[in-house]
Coordinates of C-alpha atoms in Angstrom, one line a residue:
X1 CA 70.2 55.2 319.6
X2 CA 66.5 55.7 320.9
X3 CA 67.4 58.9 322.7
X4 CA 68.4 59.9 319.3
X5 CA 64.9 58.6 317.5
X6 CA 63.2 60.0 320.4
X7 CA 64.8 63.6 319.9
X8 CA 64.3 63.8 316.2
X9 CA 60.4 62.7 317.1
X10 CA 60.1 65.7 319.3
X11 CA 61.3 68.4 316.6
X12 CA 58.5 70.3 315.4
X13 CA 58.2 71.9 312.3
X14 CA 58.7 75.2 313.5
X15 CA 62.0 74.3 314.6
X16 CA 63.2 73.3 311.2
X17 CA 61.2 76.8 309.8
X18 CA 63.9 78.8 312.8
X19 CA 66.7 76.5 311.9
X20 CA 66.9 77.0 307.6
X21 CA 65.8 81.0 308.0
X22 CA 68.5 81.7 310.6
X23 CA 71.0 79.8 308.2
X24 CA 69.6 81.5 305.1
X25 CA 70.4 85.1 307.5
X26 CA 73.9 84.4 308.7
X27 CA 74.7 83.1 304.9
X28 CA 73.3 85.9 303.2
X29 CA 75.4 88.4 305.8
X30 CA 78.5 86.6 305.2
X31 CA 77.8 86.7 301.4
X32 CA 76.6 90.7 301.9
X33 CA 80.1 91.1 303.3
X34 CA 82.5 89.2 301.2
X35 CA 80.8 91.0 297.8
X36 CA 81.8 94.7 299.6
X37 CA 85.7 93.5 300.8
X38 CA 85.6 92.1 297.2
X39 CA 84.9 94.6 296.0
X40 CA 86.5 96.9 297.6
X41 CA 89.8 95.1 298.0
X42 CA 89.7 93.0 294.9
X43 CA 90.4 89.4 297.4
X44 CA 87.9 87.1 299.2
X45 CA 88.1 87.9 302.8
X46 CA 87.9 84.3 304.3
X47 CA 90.6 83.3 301.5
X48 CA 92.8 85.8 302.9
X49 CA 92.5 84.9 306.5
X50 CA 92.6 81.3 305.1
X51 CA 96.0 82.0 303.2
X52 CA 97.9 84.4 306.0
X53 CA 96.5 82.7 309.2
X54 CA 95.4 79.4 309.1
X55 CA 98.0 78.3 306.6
X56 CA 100.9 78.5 308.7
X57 CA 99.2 76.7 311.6
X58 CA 98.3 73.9 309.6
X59 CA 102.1 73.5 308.5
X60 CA 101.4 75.0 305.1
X61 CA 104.9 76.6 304.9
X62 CA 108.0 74.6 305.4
X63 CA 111.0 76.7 305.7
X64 CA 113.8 73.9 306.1
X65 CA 113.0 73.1 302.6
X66 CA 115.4 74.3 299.7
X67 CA 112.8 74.3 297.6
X68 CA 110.4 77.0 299.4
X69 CA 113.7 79.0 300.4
X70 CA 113.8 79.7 296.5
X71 CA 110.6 80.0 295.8
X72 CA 110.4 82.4 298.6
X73 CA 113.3 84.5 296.9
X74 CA 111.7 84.8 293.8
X75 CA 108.8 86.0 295.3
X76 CA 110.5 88.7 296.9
X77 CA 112.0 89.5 294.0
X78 CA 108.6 89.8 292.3
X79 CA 107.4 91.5 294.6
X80 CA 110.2 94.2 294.6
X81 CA 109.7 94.0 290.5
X82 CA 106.4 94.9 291.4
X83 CA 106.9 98.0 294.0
X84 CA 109.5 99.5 290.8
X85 CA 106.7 99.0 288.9
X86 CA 104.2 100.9 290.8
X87 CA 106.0 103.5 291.8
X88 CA 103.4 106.3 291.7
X89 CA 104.5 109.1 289.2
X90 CA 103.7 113.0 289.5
X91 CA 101.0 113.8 286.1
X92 CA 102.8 116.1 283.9
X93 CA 99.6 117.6 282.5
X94 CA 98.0 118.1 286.0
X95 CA 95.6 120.9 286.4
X96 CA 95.2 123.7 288.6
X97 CA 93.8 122.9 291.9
X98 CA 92.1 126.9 292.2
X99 CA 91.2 127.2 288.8
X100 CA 90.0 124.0 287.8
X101 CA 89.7 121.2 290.4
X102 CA 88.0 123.8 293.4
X103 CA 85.8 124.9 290.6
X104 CA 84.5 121.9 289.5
X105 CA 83.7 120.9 293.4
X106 CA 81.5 124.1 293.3
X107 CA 80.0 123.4 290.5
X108 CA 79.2 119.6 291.4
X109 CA 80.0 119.5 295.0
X110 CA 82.2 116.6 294.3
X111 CA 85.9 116.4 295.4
X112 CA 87.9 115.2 292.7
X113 CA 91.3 115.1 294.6
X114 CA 91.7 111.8 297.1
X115 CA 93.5 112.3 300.5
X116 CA 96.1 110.1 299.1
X117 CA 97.0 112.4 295.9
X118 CA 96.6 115.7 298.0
X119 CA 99.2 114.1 300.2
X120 CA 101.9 112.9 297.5
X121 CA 101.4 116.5 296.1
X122 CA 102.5 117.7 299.8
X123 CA 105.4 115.7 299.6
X124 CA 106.2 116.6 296.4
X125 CA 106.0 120.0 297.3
X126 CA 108.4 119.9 300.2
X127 CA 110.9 117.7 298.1
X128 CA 111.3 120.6 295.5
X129 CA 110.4 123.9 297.1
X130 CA 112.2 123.4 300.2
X131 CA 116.1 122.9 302.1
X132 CA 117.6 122.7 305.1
X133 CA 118.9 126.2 304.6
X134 CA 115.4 127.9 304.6
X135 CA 115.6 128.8 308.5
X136 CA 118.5 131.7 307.3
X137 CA 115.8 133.6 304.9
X138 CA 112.6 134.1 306.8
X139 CA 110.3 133.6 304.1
X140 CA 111.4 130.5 303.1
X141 CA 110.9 129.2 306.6
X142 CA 107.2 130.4 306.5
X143 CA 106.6 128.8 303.4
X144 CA 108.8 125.6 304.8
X145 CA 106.0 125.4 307.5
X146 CA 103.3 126.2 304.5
X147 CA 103.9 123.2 302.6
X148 CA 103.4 121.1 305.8
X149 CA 100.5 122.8 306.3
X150 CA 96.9 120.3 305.8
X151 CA 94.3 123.7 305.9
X152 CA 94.0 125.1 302.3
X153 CA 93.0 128.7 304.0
X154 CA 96.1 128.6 306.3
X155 CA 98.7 127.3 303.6
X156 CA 97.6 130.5 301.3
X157 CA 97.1 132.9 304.9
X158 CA 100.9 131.8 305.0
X159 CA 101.9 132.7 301.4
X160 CA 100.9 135.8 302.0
X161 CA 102.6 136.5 304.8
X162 CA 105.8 135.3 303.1
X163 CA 105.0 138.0 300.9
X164 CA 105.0 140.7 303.3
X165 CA 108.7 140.0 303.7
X166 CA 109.8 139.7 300.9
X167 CA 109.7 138.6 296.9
X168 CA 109.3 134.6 297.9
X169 CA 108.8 132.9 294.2
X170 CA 107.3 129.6 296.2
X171 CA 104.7 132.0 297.5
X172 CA 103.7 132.9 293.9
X173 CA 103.2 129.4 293.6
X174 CA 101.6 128.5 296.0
X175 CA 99.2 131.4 295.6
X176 CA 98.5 130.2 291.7
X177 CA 98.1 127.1 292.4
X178 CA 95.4 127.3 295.4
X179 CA 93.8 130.8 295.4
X180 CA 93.9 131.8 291.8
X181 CA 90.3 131.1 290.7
X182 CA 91.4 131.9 287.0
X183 CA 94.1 130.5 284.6
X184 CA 94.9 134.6 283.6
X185 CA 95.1 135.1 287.4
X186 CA 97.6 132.5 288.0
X187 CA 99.5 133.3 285.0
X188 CA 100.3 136.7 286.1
X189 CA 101.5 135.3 289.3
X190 CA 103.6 132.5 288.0
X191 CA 105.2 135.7 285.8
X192 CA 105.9 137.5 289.3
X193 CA 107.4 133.9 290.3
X194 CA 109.5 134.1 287.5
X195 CA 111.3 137.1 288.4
X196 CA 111.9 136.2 292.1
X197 CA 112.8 132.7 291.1
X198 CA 115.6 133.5 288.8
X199 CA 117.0 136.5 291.1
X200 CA 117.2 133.6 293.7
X201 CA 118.4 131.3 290.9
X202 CA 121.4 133.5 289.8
X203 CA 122.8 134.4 293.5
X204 CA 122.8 130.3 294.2
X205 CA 124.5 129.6 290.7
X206 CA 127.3 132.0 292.4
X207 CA 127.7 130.1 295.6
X208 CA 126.8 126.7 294.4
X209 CA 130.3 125.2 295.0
X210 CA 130.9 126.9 298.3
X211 CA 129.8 123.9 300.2
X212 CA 126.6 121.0 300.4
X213 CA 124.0 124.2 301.7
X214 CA 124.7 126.3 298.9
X215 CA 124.5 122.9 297.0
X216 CA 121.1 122.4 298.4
X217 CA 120.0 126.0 297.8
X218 CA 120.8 125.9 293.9
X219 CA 119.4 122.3 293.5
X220 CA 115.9 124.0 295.0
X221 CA 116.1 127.4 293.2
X222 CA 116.6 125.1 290.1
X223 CA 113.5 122.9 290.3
X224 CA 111.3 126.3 291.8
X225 CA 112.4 127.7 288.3
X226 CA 112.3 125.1 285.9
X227 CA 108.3 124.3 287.9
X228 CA 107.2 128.1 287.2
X229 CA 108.4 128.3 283.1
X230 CA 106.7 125.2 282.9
X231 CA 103.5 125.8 284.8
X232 CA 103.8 129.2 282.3
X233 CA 103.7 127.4 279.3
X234 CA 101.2 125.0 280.3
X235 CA 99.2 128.3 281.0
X236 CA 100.1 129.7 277.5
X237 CA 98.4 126.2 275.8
X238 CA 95.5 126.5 278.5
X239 CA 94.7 130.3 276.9
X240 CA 94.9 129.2 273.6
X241 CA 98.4 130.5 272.9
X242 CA 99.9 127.3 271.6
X243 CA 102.8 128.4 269.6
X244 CA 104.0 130.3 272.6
X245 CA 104.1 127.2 274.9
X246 CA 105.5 125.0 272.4
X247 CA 108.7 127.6 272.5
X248 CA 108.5 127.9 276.0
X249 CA 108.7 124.4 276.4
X250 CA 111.5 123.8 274.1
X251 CA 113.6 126.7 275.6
X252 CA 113.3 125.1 279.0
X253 CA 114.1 121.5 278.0
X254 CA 117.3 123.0 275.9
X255 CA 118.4 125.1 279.5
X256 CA 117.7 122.0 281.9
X257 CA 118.2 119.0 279.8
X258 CA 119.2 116.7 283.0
X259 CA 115.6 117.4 284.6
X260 CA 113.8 114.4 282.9
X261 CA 112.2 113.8 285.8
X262 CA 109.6 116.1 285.1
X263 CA 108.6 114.5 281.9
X264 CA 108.7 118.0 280.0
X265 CA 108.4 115.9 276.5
X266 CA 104.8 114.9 277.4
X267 CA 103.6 118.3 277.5
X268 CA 105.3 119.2 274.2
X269 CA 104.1 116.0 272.5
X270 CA 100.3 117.2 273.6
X271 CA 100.9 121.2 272.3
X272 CA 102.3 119.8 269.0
X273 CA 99.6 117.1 268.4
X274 CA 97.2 120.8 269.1
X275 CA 99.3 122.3 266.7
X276 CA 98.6 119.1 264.2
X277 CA 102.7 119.7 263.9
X278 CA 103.2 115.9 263.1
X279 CA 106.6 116.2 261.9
X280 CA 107.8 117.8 265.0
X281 CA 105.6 114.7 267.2
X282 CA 107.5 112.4 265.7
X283 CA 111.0 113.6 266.0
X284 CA 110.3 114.3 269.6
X285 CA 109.0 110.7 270.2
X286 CA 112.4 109.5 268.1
X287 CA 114.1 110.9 270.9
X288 CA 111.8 109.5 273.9
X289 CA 110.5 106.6 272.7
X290 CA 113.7 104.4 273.5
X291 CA 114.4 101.4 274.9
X292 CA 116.6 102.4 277.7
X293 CA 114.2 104.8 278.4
X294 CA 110.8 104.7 280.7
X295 CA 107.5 104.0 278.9
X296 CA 103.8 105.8 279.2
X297 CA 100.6 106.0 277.8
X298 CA 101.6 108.9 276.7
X299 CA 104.5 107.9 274.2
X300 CA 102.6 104.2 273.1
X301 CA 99.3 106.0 271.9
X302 CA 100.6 108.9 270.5
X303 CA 103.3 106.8 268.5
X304 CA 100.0 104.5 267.4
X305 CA 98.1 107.6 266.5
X306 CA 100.8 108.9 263.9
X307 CA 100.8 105.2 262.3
X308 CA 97.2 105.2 262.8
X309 CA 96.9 108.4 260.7
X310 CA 98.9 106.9 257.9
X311 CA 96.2 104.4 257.1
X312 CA 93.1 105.4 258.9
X313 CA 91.1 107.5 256.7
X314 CA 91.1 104.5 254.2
X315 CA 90.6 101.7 256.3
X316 CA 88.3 99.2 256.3
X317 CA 87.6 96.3 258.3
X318 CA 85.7 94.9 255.3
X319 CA 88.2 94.9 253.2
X320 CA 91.1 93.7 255.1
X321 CA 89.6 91.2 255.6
X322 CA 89.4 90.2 252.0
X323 CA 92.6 91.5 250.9
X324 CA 94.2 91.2 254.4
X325 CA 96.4 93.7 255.9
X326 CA 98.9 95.9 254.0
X327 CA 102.6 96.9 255.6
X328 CA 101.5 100.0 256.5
X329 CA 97.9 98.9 258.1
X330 CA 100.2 95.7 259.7
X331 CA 102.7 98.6 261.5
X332 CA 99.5 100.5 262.4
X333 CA 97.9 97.8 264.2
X334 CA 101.0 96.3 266.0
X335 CA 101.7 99.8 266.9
X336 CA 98.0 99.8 268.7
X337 CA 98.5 96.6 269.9
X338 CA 101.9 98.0 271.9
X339 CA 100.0 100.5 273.4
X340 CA 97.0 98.1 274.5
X341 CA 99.5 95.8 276.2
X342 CA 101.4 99.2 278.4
X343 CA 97.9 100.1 279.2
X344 CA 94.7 98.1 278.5
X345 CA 92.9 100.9 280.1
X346 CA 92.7 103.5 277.5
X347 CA 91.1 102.4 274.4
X348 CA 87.6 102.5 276.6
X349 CA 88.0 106.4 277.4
X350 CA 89.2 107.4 274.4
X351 CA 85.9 104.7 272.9
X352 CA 84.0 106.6 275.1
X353 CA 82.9 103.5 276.5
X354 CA 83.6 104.9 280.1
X355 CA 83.2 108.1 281.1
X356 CA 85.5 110.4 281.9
X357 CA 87.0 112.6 285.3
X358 CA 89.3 114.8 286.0
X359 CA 92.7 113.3 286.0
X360 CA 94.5 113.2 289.0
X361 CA 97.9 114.9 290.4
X362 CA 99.5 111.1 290.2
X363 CA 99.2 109.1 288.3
X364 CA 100.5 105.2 288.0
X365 CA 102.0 104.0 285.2
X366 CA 99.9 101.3 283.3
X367 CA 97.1 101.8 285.9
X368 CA 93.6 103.4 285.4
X369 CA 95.0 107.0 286.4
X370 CA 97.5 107.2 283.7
X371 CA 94.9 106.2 281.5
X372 CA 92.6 109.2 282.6
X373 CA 95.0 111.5 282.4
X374 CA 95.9 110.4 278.5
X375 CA 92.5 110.3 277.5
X376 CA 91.4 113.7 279.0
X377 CA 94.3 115.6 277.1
X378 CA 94.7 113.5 274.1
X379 CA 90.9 112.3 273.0
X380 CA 90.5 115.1 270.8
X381 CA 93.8 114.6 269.4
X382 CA 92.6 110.9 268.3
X383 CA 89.0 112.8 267.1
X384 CA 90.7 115.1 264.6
X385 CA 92.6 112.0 262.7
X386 CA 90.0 110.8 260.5
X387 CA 89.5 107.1 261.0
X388 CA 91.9 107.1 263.6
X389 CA 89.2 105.9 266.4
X390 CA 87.6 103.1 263.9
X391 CA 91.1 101.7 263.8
X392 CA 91.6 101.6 267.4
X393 CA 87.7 100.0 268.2
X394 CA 88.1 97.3 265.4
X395 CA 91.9 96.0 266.6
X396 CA 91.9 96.5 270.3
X397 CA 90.9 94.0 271.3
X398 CA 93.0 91.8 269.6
X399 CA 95.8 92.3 271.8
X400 CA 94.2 89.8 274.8
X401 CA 95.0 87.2 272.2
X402 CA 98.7 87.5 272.1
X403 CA 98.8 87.8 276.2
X404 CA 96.6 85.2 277.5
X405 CA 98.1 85.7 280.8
X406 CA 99.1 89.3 280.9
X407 CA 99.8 88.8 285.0
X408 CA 102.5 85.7 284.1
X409 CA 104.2 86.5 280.8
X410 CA 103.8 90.2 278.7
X411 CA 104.9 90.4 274.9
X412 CA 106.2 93.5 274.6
X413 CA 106.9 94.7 278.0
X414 CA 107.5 93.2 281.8
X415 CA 104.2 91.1 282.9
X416 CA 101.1 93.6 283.8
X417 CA 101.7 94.4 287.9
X418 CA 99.2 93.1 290.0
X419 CA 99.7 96.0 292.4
X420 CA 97.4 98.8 289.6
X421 CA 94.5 98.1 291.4
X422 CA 95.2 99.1 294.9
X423 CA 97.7 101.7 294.1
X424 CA 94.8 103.3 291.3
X425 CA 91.6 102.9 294.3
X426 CA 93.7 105.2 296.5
X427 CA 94.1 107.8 293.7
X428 CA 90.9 107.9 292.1
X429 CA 87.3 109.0 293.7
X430 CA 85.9 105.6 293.8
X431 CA 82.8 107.7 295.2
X432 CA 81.6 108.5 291.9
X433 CA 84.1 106.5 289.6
X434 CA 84.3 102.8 289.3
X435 CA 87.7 102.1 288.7
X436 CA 89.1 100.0 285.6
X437 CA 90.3 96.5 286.7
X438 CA 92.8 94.7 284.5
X439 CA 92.5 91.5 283.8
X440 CA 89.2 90.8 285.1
X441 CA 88.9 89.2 288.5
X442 CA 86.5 86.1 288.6
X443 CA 84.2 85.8 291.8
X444 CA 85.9 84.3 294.2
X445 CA 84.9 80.6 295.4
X446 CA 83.7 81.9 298.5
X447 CA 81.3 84.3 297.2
X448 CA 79.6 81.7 295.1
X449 CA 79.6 79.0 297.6
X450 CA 78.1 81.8 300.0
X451 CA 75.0 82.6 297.4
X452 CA 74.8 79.1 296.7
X453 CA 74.3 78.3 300.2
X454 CA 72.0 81.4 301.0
X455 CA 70.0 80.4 298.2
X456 CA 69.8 76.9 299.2
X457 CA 68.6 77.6 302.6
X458 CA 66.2 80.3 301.7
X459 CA 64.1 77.4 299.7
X460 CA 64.6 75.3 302.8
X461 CA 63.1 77.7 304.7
X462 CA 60.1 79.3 302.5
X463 CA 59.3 74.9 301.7
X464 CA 59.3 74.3 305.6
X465 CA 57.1 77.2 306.1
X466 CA 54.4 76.4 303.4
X467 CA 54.3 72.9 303.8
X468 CA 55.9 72.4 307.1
X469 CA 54.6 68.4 307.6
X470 CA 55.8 67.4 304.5
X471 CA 59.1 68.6 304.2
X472 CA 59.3 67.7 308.6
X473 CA 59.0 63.8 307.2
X474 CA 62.1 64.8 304.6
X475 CA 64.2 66.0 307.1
X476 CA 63.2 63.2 309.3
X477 CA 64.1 61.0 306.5
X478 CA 67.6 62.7 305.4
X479 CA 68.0 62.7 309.1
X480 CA 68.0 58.9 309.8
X481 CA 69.6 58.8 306.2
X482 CA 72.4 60.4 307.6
X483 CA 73.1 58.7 311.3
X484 CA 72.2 55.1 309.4
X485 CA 76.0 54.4 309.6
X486 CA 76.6 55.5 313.2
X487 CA 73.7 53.2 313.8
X488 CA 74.8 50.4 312.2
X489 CA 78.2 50.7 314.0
X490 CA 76.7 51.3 317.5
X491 CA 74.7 48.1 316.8
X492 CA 77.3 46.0 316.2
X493 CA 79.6 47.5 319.3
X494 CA 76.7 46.3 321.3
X495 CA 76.2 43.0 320.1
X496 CA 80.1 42.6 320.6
X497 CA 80.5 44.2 324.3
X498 CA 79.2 42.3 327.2
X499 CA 75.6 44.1 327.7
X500 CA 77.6 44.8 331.1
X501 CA 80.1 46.2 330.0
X502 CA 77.8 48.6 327.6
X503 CA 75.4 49.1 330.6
X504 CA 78.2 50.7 332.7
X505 CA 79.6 52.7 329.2
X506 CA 76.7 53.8 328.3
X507 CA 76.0 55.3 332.7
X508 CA 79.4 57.2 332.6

């Protein structure tokens, strides 16, 4: 053990000042790099390496065992609960991406569309506007290739050269949607749609039993026509013409009552809550707001805001307190505590707590995006109800206590997916918006045991640097502190060997 008494005699104090910065440097990058995948991701980097590659090689999952076979089955169940669950859903109140989202990236040079949402728009688009018959009308196969089409410029070039043929309603659309800089402009194209949409409508409706292409034909024409009365009406409310769209709407949902899919309702419940037409909100949510039938934010707040309207103008937090809660103030709040549960993320837009964006084109169910695209249609709704906002800020909150675990076990509804978070990040411009989390994420162990140890060593180093003898006899010290044991062992192996035998050991 002298070699190893003569080597700790020959470090310097430099050597320790080198040794505790450089440890304090590679610490502070690791713990640089685990706070951006944090928070980027949402997980600990090394604890996901950890979990999906060291794991198995250290034996962590056995699958002859019965036990893990069934765990393993409930986990894909989960996670197949969870994929249903975050199944990304097209925004019924989306704007127009000429007339309002271009114009607000010229006004702030900001792009409020992700890749992601242009590209489930896309998709969307050649779902609904396009067959496998559109090769026999020229037009249509133009505007086939047109929907594929990544280049704004060359999408509308093609539009218009669809056009030139002939009277192509997904032209119209196209054309109001992307090069219409005005919502009058693309109103008097989606009226032009109209009339080539329901010419092609009629002739299908003909043929439709003829065979699966004429089949195919009349399924498109259908959802081109039923996409242009809407996008009318949603231009009516947009000018100011309320009453119109409200008619519109209903007329369309009483010709195509099947097409659910496009969530029609939502955009009447938002022109009726304009029209302060409460009776007709709540029939309309009577219909919607079943059980067997798919929830939003949508349906939860607005059915919170019409029992919040019963009881907000008088309520106090004051004197519930004292008196405690009436029926009516009881239905109120449970009703705001439903709505919390669907989606936590609302109550701080509509608190203007967070500030708001332009909603997307998709939007995910109990996620972040739904809850922007609520609160950017519906906080002026909640405004006009007198008291209605007081309600919501003083009960909230109150829904955390009734779901401790909101990822294990809900009250109301299915346990909160874990997938919101990933799905909401590719949706949303996390440039310039810092998307809502749900429930909070606690630093990972890594990331504190990183800044702990970066913090430790930086002392070390800045201590060995200003008083580099002193803290070179501590380090000496800790040193032989340290090998005492290996000493003491090595001793007593010598005094037990034949100093031979060690001689020779100790040579090889």
């Amino acid at each position: 053990m002298c070699f190893l008494s003569m080597f700790l005699n020959t470090l310097t104090p430099k050597f320790y000042v080198a040794l505790t910065g450089t440890s304090s440097l590679i610490s502070g990058l690791i713990l640089i790099f685990e706070w951006w995948y944090f928070r980027k991701y949402g997980t600990s980097f090394i604890e996901q390496v950890s979990v999906s590659h060291l794991r198995p090689l250290l034996g962590g999952v056995d699958n002859s065992s019965p036990t893990n076979s069934n765990s393993s089955n409930s986990d894909a169940d989960s996670n197949r609960q969870s994929v249903s669950e975050c199944k990304v859903w097209r925004n019924p109140l989306n704007l127009f991406r000429g007339a309002e989202y271009n114009r607000y990236t010229w006004v702030t040079g900001r792009e409020p569309l992700t890749y992601y949402d242009m590209n489930l728009s896309a998709q969307d688009h050649q779902t609904f506007f396009t067959c496998d018959s559109d090769h026999l009308r020229p037009a249509d196969a133009i505007m086939q290739k047109a929907w594929r089409e990544r280049n704004p410029q060359a999408r509308i070039s093609a539009a218009h050269e669809a056009l030139e043929l002939e009277d192509c309603a997904t032209a119209y659309i196209l054309l109001a949607e992307e090069e219409a800089t005005t919502i009058v402009e693309a109103e008097k194209l989606f009226k032009q749609a109209v009339k080539a949409g329901e010419g092609c409508y009629r002739r299908s409706q003909q043929l439709q039993h003829h065979g699966a292409q004429y089949e195919a034909q009349h399924r498109r024409d259908t959802n081109v026509l039923v996409y242009i009365k809407r996008r009318l009406a949603m231009c009516s409310r947009k000018l100011g013409r309320t009453r119109e769209a409200v008619k519109m709407m209903r007329d369309l949902m009483k010709e195509f009552p099947l097409l659910s899919m496009f969530n029609i309702h939502e955009n009447l419940l938002e022109s009726l809550l304009e029209l302060q037409n409460y009776a007709d909100v709540q029939a309309v949510l009577a219909k919607y707001d079943d059980i067997s039938l798919p929830k939003s934010a949508t349906i939860c707040y607005t059915a919170a805001l019409l029992k919040a309207r019963a009881v907000s103008d008088k309520f106090s937090p004051e004197a519930a307190s004292r008196r405690g809660l009436s029926t009516a103030e009881m239905n109120a709040v449970e009703a705001i505590h439903r709505a919390v549960e669907f989606n936590p993320h609302v109550p701080k837009y509509l608190l203007e707590m967070k500030s708001l964006i332009l909603p997307p084109e998709h939007i995910l169910k109990r996620g972040d995006s739904e809850a922007i695209a609520y609160a950017f249609f519906h906080l002026q709704h909640w405004k006009r109800v007198e008291g209605a906002l007081n309600l919501l800020h003083c009960t909230w909150e109150g829904t955390f206590r009734m779901i401790p675990y909101p990822l294990e076990k809900g009250h109301l509804f299915y346990p909160y997916p874990i997938c919101t978070e990933t799905a909401d990040r590719e949706l949303l411009p996390t440039v310039f918006h810092e998307v809502s989390v749900y429930p909070k994420k606690e630093l990972p162990f890594f990331i504190l045991f990183t800044a702990g140890l970066c913090s430790f060593t930086a002392m070390l180093a800045l201590l060995t640097h200003q008083f580099p003898e002193l803290m070179g006899v501590f380090a000496k010290a800790f040193l032989s502190t340290l090998f005492a044991p290996l000493n003491f062992i090595m001793e007593k192996v010598e005094s037990i060997l034949p100093s031979s035998l060690w001689h020779q050991l100790t040579r090889i």
